[in-house]
Amino acid sequence: MRGLVHHVALAFEAKFAFVAEASDPSGQHVRVVSGWYDGGWMDEPFEYDTSGKPCALVVERDVVAFPDALTTRFPEAKPAIEMGLESYLAVCLRAADGTHLGHMAVMDAGRMAAGEDDVAAMRIFASRAAAELERRHQAAALRRSRARVIEAADAERRRVGRDLHDGAQQRLMAVGNLLKLAQRKVERDDEASDVLRLACDELGEAQAELRDLARGLHPVALSERGLRSALETLTVGSNVPITLDVGPDELPDDLELAAYFIVSESLTNATKYADAGAIRVRVARVAKALVVEIADDGIGGADPAGGTGLRGLADRIDALGGRLEVHSPPGAGTRVRAVLPLAR
């Protein structure tokens, strides 16, 4: 978009060239996504209301042109007055279905008469700008859709996990207690005692598997005790030393859940396949992002595209507007790093 705006400024020899994106089809509020002013880039994006300004007319007209006396016609256009701009040419930007997306405009301190050739050239530039804005809208809509799907799936996982924790796991614990009581009552019957001991062992295994299943669906500890405690439960029983460095900051629920699953999947991969001697986990705020990093000293050579776990994490991270990096050179360990924006 910047290259396009720069070319427009050069083509029209304009002091100010910009693309403004409307916050909604009414066009009453816009955000300048790219602006070239007086030989340099403006700080962007910045926003303003269109009321009382020439761009308010762009919603109803395909082309708006004022060759001179702009600030006389629009005394409320304070930015134009402050920037010394007196001429204006804008073309409406529309999506393929006709939805108003915003406008592309050029402004100058002197007179700027727009002939047919000028308008035709501006329309060509504007069509490219409209295509880019529409692509961004579609990408944002896709991210929102994916986020809704993930949110719905997380809600269902949370419900099932809670049901397992409060229902099946509690019943199994009760059965285990009854079996232990029965075992004490038949201690003199060696055969019956052996059968009951085996039943207790099998029940213990079933409880452990069910606990892991419930935790994989949705970690109850995360809801009850927070991210640090939930991650600590992942280290219990590990044969590989795991060092946790988790910041004390409170985080939005979706980021906490994403961080948990990133660590959980990475620890599973490291303990099963990496032949690691140690694993380090770090969760911290860095600038305006949450950084989740898991590093091991194992054999490396991990393929991010080789399994469904990391691909699923990549989808979750992308839906949150973040990015996932996997660095795993052969023989040099593996580092999984996710960066999740805190403000979206």
Tab-separated table of C-alpha atoms in Angstrom:
chain	number	residue	atom	x	y	z
A	1	MET	CA	0.000	0.000	0.000
A	2	ARG	CA	2.851	2.424	0.775
A	3	GLY	CA	4.424	1.970	-2.638
A	4	LEU	CA	1.081	2.656	-4.289
A	5	VAL	CA	0.519	5.864	-2.288
A	6	HIS	CA	4.032	7.077	-3.065
A	7	HIS	CA	3.447	6.542	-6.789
A	8	VAL	CA	0.200	8.507	-6.588
A	9	ALA	CA	1.972	11.417	-4.879
A	10	LEU	CA	4.657	11.449	-7.548
A	11	ALA	CA	2.205	11.081	-10.440
A	12	PHE	CA	0.107	14.059	-9.308
A	13	GLU	CA	3.000	16.041	-7.827
A	14	ALA	CA	0.837	16.333	-4.727
A	15	LYS	CA	1.965	17.513	-1.339
A	16	PHE	CA	-0.297	14.971	0.375
A	17	ALA	CA	-1.472	11.565	-0.894
A	18	PHE	CA	-3.213	8.968	1.237
A	19	VAL	CA	-5.549	5.992	1.486
A	20	ALA	CA	-8.245	6.156	4.167
A	21	GLU	CA	-10.155	3.069	5.269
A	22	ALA	CA	-13.732	3.536	6.512
A	23	SER	CA	-14.571	1.946	9.856
A	24	ASP	CA	-17.981	1.009	8.424
A	25	PRO	CA	-19.880	1.484	5.119
A	26	SER	CA	-21.319	4.818	6.294
A	27	GLY	CA	-17.871	6.393	5.931
A	28	GLN	CA	-18.425	8.682	8.917
A	29	HIS	CA	-15.128	7.687	10.493
A	30	VAL	CA	-11.962	6.725	8.638
A	31	ARG	CA	-8.446	5.570	9.395
A	32	VAL	CA	-5.523	6.657	7.215
A	33	VAL	CA	-3.640	3.421	6.591
A	34	SER	CA	-0.943	4.986	4.423
A	35	GLY	CA	-0.056	8.655	3.943
A	36	TRP	CA	2.740	10.535	2.111
A	37	TYR	CA	3.104	14.183	3.086
A	38	ASP	CA	5.614	16.739	1.934
A	39	GLY	CA	8.259	14.223	0.898
A	40	GLY	CA	7.960	11.717	3.741
A	41	TRP	CA	5.741	9.134	5.367
A	42	MET	CA	3.261	10.199	8.005
A	43	ASP	CA	2.853	8.438	11.306
A	44	GLU	CA	0.121	5.931	10.564
A	45	PRO	CA	-2.491	4.834	11.063
A	46	PHE	CA	-4.383	7.871	12.374
A	47	GLU	CA	-8.135	8.396	12.474
A	48	TYR	CA	-10.662	11.189	12.057
A	49	ASP	CA	-14.371	11.866	11.570
A	50	THR	CA	-15.355	12.904	8.043
A	51	SER	CA	-18.139	15.312	9.008
A	52	GLY	CA	-17.453	18.819	7.682
A	53	LYS	CA	-14.663	17.605	5.424
A	54	PRO	CA	-14.652	16.971	1.648
A	55	CYS	CA	-14.164	13.225	2.156
A	56	ALA	CA	-17.691	13.028	3.620
A	57	LEU	CA	-18.916	13.415	0.037
A	58	VAL	CA	-16.989	10.391	-1.234
A	59	VAL	CA	-19.552	7.933	0.123
A	60	GLU	CA	-22.163	9.172	-2.361
A	61	ARG	CA	-19.872	10.181	-5.237
A	62	ASP	CA	-17.306	8.115	-7.101
A	63	VAL	CA	-15.099	11.182	-7.614
A	64	VAL	CA	-14.857	14.360	-5.543
A	65	ALA	CA	-12.751	17.261	-6.829
A	66	PHE	CA	-12.111	20.783	-5.553
A	67	PRO	CA	-9.371	22.428	-7.608
A	68	ASP	CA	-8.926	25.365	-5.217
A	69	ALA	CA	-10.321	27.286	-2.213
A	70	LEU	CA	-10.794	24.046	-0.285
A	71	THR	CA	-10.612	25.543	3.192
A	72	THR	CA	-13.020	28.309	2.224
A	73	ARG	CA	-15.579	25.717	1.222
A	74	PHE	CA	-14.817	23.514	4.238
A	75	PRO	CA	-13.884	25.744	7.184
A	76	GLU	CA	-14.219	22.771	9.558
A	77	ALA	CA	-11.437	20.879	7.761
A	78	LYS	CA	-8.870	21.823	10.413
A	79	PRO	CA	-6.127	19.387	9.265
A	80	ALA	CA	-6.214	20.826	5.732
A	81	ILE	CA	-5.997	24.354	7.143
A	82	GLU	CA	-3.073	23.442	9.418
A	83	MET	CA	-1.253	21.665	6.570
A	84	GLY	CA	-1.897	24.512	4.123
A	85	LEU	CA	-3.795	22.398	1.603
A	86	GLU	CA	-6.204	24.111	-0.794
A	87	SER	CA	-6.998	21.550	-3.534
A	88	TYR	CA	-8.474	18.087	-3.356
A	89	LEU	CA	-9.121	15.059	-5.590
A	90	ALA	CA	-10.522	11.818	-4.199
A	91	VAL	CA	-11.889	8.567	-5.598
A	92	CYS	CA	-14.214	6.276	-3.695
A	93	LEU	CA	-12.916	2.796	-2.884
A	94	ARG	CA	-15.501	0.027	-3.117
A	95	ALA	CA	-15.483	-3.721	-2.653
A	96	ALA	CA	-16.545	-6.081	-5.434
A	97	ASP	CA	-20.086	-6.083	-4.015
A	98	GLY	CA	-20.231	-2.263	-3.966
A	99	THR	CA	-19.600	-1.841	-0.216
A	100	HIS	CA	-17.905	1.454	0.643
A	101	LEU	CA	-14.360	0.756	1.870
A	102	GLY	CA	-12.894	4.257	2.045
A	103	HIS	CA	-11.159	6.619	-0.358
A	104	MET	CA	-7.877	7.507	-1.998
A	105	ALA	CA	-7.062	11.212	-2.222
A	106	VAL	CA	-4.417	13.693	-3.248
A	107	MET	CA	-4.200	17.248	-1.890
A	108	ASP	CA	-1.932	20.175	-2.624
A	109	ALA	CA	-1.183	23.708	-1.477
A	110	GLY	CA	-1.779	25.159	-4.939
A	111	ARG	CA	-4.440	24.793	-7.562
A	112	MET	CA	-4.920	21.242	-8.831
A	113	ALA	CA	-7.272	20.992	-11.809
A	114	ALA	CA	-8.345	17.417	-12.459
A	115	GLY	CA	-8.968	16.625	-16.119
A	116	GLU	CA	-10.406	13.424	-17.510
A	117	ASP	CA	-6.955	11.850	-17.853
A	118	ASP	CA	-6.168	12.725	-14.238
A	119	VAL	CA	-9.386	11.152	-13.011
A	120	ALA	CA	-8.813	8.057	-15.156
A	121	ALA	CA	-5.306	7.631	-13.716
A	122	MET	CA	-6.625	8.129	-10.201
A	123	ARG	CA	-9.258	5.461	-10.793
A	124	ILE	CA	-6.544	2.973	-11.818
A	125	PHE	CA	-4.590	3.645	-8.637
A	126	ALA	CA	-7.807	3.489	-6.606
A	127	SER	CA	-8.802	0.101	-8.019
A	128	ARG	CA	-5.534	-1.351	-6.747
A	129	ALA	CA	-6.028	0.270	-3.351
A	130	ALA	CA	-9.596	-1.045	-3.139
A	131	ALA	CA	-8.407	-4.566	-3.987
A	132	GLU	CA	-5.822	-4.391	-1.204
A	133	LEU	CA	-8.335	-3.097	1.356
A	134	GLU	CA	-10.798	-5.812	0.374
A	135	ARG	CA	-8.087	-8.444	0.738
A	136	ARG	CA	-7.318	-7.123	4.222
A	137	HIS	CA	-11.011	-7.183	5.130
A	138	GLN	CA	-11.319	-10.779	3.942
A	139	ALA	CA	-8.211	-11.797	5.873
A	140	ALA	CA	-9.563	-10.123	9.020
A	141	ALA	CA	-12.944	-11.804	8.535
A	142	LEU	CA	-11.205	-15.155	8.166
A	143	ARG	CA	-9.237	-14.577	11.369
A	144	ARG	CA	-12.426	-13.640	13.217
A	145	SER	CA	-14.166	-16.737	11.877
A	146	ARG	CA	-11.288	-18.971	12.940
A	147	ALA	CA	-11.238	-17.308	16.350
A	148	ARG	CA	-14.968	-18.000	16.771
A	149	VAL	CA	-14.487	-21.648	15.808
A	150	ILE	CA	-11.631	-22.008	18.283
A	151	GLU	CA	-13.620	-20.225	20.989
A	152	ALA	CA	-16.596	-22.535	20.459
A	153	ALA	CA	-14.336	-25.596	20.496
A	154	ASP	CA	-12.640	-24.382	23.685
A	155	ALA	CA	-16.011	-23.873	25.349
A	156	GLU	CA	-17.008	-27.425	24.470
A	157	ARG	CA	-13.663	-28.811	25.619
A	158	ARG	CA	-14.089	-26.888	28.869
A	159	ARG	CA	-17.560	-28.385	29.384
A	160	VAL	CA	-16.473	-31.953	28.655
A	161	GLY	CA	-13.339	-31.584	30.781
A	162	ARG	CA	-15.385	-30.274	33.691
A	163	ASP	CA	-17.899	-33.093	33.309
A	164	LEU	CA	-15.099	-35.667	33.369
A	165	HIS	CA	-13.521	-34.020	36.412
A	166	ASP	CA	-16.743	-33.672	38.365
A	167	GLY	CA	-18.465	-36.836	37.121
A	168	ALA	CA	-16.494	-39.830	35.869
A	169	GLN	CA	-13.322	-39.116	37.841
A	170	GLN	CA	-15.231	-38.747	41.096
A	171	ARG	CA	-17.122	-41.986	40.474
A	172	LEU	CA	-13.883	-43.840	39.759
A	173	MET	CA	-12.408	-42.499	42.978
A	174	ALA	CA	-15.449	-43.797	44.863
A	175	VAL	CA	-15.083	-47.218	43.223
A	176	GLY	CA	-11.401	-47.234	44.146
A	177	ASN	CA	-12.250	-46.564	47.790
A	178	LEU	CA	-14.806	-49.376	47.779
A	179	LEU	CA	-12.285	-51.798	46.281
A	180	LYS	CA	-9.723	-50.907	48.944
A	181	LEU	CA	-12.338	-51.476	51.642
A	182	ALA	CA	-13.242	-54.848	50.117
A	183	GLN	CA	-9.552	-55.767	49.923
A	184	ARG	CA	-9.102	-55.156	53.649
A	185	LYS	CA	-12.094	-57.367	54.408
A	186	VAL	CA	-10.803	-60.355	52.422
A	187	GLU	CA	-7.119	-60.156	53.368
A	188	ARG	CA	-7.104	-63.805	54.447
A	189	ASP	CA	-8.365	-64.990	51.076
A	190	ASP	CA	-5.162	-64.752	49.037
A	191	GLU	CA	-6.799	-65.373	45.664
A	192	ALA	CA	-9.561	-62.827	46.201
A	193	SER	CA	-7.049	-60.363	47.612
A	194	ASP	CA	-4.846	-60.697	44.528
A	195	VAL	CA	-7.815	-60.082	42.247
A	196	LEU	CA	-8.827	-57.017	44.188
A	197	ARG	CA	-5.244	-55.726	44.190
A	198	LEU	CA	-5.120	-56.109	40.409
A	199	ALA	CA	-8.483	-54.339	40.118
A	200	CYS	CA	-7.137	-51.462	42.228
A	201	ASP	CA	-4.035	-51.210	40.052
A	202	GLU	CA	-6.082	-51.204	36.858
A	203	LEU	CA	-8.422	-48.624	38.314
A	204	GLY	CA	-5.467	-46.428	39.223
A	205	GLU	CA	-4.219	-46.610	35.641
A	206	ALA	CA	-7.688	-45.767	34.339
A	207	GLN	CA	-7.889	-42.756	36.672
A	208	ALA	CA	-4.492	-41.508	35.498
A	209	GLU	CA	-5.485	-41.859	31.835
A	210	LEU	CA	-8.806	-40.147	32.439
A	211	ARG	CA	-7.054	-37.339	34.328
A	212	ASP	CA	-4.670	-36.836	31.409
A	213	LEU	CA	-7.603	-36.873	28.984
A	214	ALA	CA	-9.519	-34.282	31.002
A	215	ARG	CA	-6.427	-32.112	31.305
A	216	GLY	CA	-5.845	-32.353	27.554
A	217	LEU	CA	-9.420	-31.258	26.849
A	218	HIS	CA	-9.298	-28.290	29.185
A	219	PRO	CA	-7.013	-27.856	32.210
A	220	VAL	CA	-9.154	-27.388	35.304
A	221	ALA	CA	-6.103	-26.054	37.134
A	222	LEU	CA	-5.922	-23.183	34.652
A	223	SER	CA	-9.408	-21.983	35.566
A	224	GLU	CA	-8.967	-22.566	39.273
A	225	ARG	CA	-5.347	-21.581	39.992
A	226	GLY	CA	-3.953	-19.745	36.969
A	227	LEU	CA	-1.338	-20.368	34.312
A	228	ARG	CA	1.695	-20.957	36.538
A	229	SER	CA	-0.035	-23.662	38.586
A	230	ALA	CA	-1.490	-25.271	35.460
A	231	LEU	CA	1.967	-25.456	33.871
A	232	GLU	CA	3.431	-26.877	37.072
A	233	THR	CA	1.009	-29.810	36.792
A	234	LEU	CA	2.512	-30.595	33.381
A	235	THR	CA	5.942	-31.106	34.952
A	236	VAL	CA	4.750	-33.604	37.574
A	237	GLY	CA	6.152	-37.070	36.903
A	238	SER	CA	8.440	-35.931	34.096
A	239	ASN	CA	11.663	-37.917	33.724
A	240	VAL	CA	13.313	-34.843	32.187
A	241	PRO	CA	14.133	-31.840	34.421
A	242	ILE	CA	11.880	-28.923	33.453
A	243	THR	CA	12.588	-25.326	34.461
A	244	LEU	CA	9.613	-22.960	34.529
A	245	ASP	CA	9.918	-19.183	34.238
A	246	VAL	CA	6.364	-17.830	34.207
A	247	GLY	CA	5.628	-14.164	34.772
A	248	PRO	CA	3.063	-13.142	37.400
A	249	ASP	CA	0.983	-11.020	35.008
A	250	GLU	CA	-2.724	-11.630	34.642
A	251	LEU	CA	-3.615	-12.523	31.068
A	252	PRO	CA	-6.809	-12.740	28.997
A	253	ASP	CA	-8.390	-16.184	29.116
A	254	ASP	CA	-7.751	-16.949	25.438
A	255	LEU	CA	-4.055	-16.109	25.757
A	256	GLU	CA	-3.683	-18.178	28.918
A	257	LEU	CA	-5.297	-21.151	27.229
A	258	ALA	CA	-3.137	-20.746	24.120
A	259	ALA	CA	0.017	-20.505	26.247
A	260	TYR	CA	-0.975	-23.640	28.143
A	261	PHE	CA	-1.547	-25.701	25.000
A	262	ILE	CA	1.685	-24.418	23.403
A	263	VAL	CA	3.678	-25.534	26.441
A	264	SER	CA	1.759	-28.797	26.794
A	265	GLU	CA	2.288	-29.857	23.160
A	266	SER	CA	5.930	-28.789	23.183
A	267	LEU	CA	6.673	-30.653	26.419
A	268	THR	CA	4.997	-33.772	25.051
A	269	ASN	CA	7.145	-33.631	21.918
A	270	ALA	CA	10.322	-32.910	23.879
A	271	THR	CA	9.855	-35.725	26.400
A	272	LYS	CA	8.752	-38.311	23.821
A	273	TYR	CA	10.973	-37.629	20.831
A	274	ALA	CA	13.784	-35.196	21.605
A	275	ASP	CA	15.920	-37.380	23.923
A	276	ALA	CA	16.441	-34.198	25.931
A	277	GLY	CA	18.402	-33.866	29.136
A	278	ALA	CA	16.705	-30.641	30.198
A	279	ILE	CA	13.807	-28.426	29.126
A	280	ARG	CA	13.294	-24.715	29.787
A	281	VAL	CA	9.903	-22.994	29.634
A	282	ARG	CA	9.523	-19.218	29.608
A	283	VAL	CA	6.270	-17.233	29.525
A	284	ALA	CA	6.697	-13.476	29.733
A	285	ARG	CA	5.435	-10.109	28.521
A	286	VAL	CA	7.788	-8.526	26.002
A	287	ALA	CA	6.716	-5.063	24.861
A	288	LYS	CA	3.080	-5.449	23.764
A	289	ALA	CA	3.192	-9.211	23.282
A	290	LEU	CA	3.164	-12.426	25.283
A	291	VAL	CA	6.151	-14.615	24.447
A	292	VAL	CA	5.944	-18.349	25.097
A	293	GLU	CA	9.216	-20.206	24.593
A	294	ILE	CA	10.109	-23.859	25.140
A	295	ALA	CA	13.689	-24.967	24.537
A	296	ASP	CA	15.360	-28.355	24.973
A	297	ASP	CA	18.886	-29.719	24.494
A	298	GLY	CA	17.776	-32.796	22.586
A	299	ILE	CA	18.563	-34.202	19.160
A	300	GLY	CA	16.734	-31.483	17.186
A	301	GLY	CA	15.510	-32.092	13.662
A	302	ALA	CA	11.852	-31.519	14.517
A	303	ASP	CA	9.554	-30.958	11.527
A	304	PRO	CA	6.757	-28.468	12.324
A	305	ALA	CA	4.720	-29.817	9.398
A	306	GLY	CA	5.176	-33.432	10.424
A	307	GLY	CA	2.467	-33.671	13.065
A	308	THR	CA	-1.013	-32.407	13.764
A	309	GLY	CA	-0.132	-30.983	17.189
A	310	LEU	CA	2.041	-28.085	16.079
A	311	ARG	CA	-0.155	-27.434	13.040
A	312	GLY	CA	-3.167	-27.104	15.340
A	313	LEU	CA	-1.200	-24.739	17.574
A	314	ALA	CA	-0.202	-22.671	14.547
A	315	ASP	CA	-3.885	-22.272	13.630
A	316	ARG	CA	-4.764	-21.197	17.178
A	317	ILE	CA	-1.868	-18.736	17.290
A	318	ASP	CA	-2.726	-17.312	13.867
A	319	ALA	CA	-6.341	-16.794	14.949
A	320	LEU	CA	-5.028	-14.702	17.853
A	321	GLY	CA	-2.938	-12.588	15.473
A	322	GLY	CA	0.346	-14.127	16.606
A	323	ARG	CA	3.112	-16.152	15.050
A	324	LEU	CA	4.821	-19.470	15.759
A	325	GLU	CA	8.532	-20.128	15.208
A	326	VAL	CA	10.220	-23.526	15.419
A	327	HIS	CA	14.021	-23.686	15.324
A	328	SER	CA	15.320	-27.249	15.416
A	329	PRO	CA	18.666	-27.839	13.693
A	330	PRO	CA	19.780	-31.497	13.810
A	331	GLY	CA	21.848	-32.224	16.899
A	332	ALA	CA	21.301	-28.799	18.457
A	333	GLY	CA	18.001	-29.059	20.318
A	334	THR	CA	14.631	-27.522	19.576
A	335	ARG	CA	13.229	-24.098	20.380
A	336	VAL	CA	9.513	-23.407	19.985
A	337	ARG	CA	8.615	-19.725	20.265
A	338	ALA	CA	5.149	-18.192	20.044
A	339	VAL	CA	4.500	-14.447	20.061
A	340	LEU	CA	0.922	-13.434	20.890
A	341	PRO	CA	-0.245	-9.792	20.777
A	342	LEU	CA	-1.674	-8.549	24.059
A	343	ALA	CA	-3.839	-5.872	22.437
A	344	ARG	CA	-5.999	-6.842	19.437
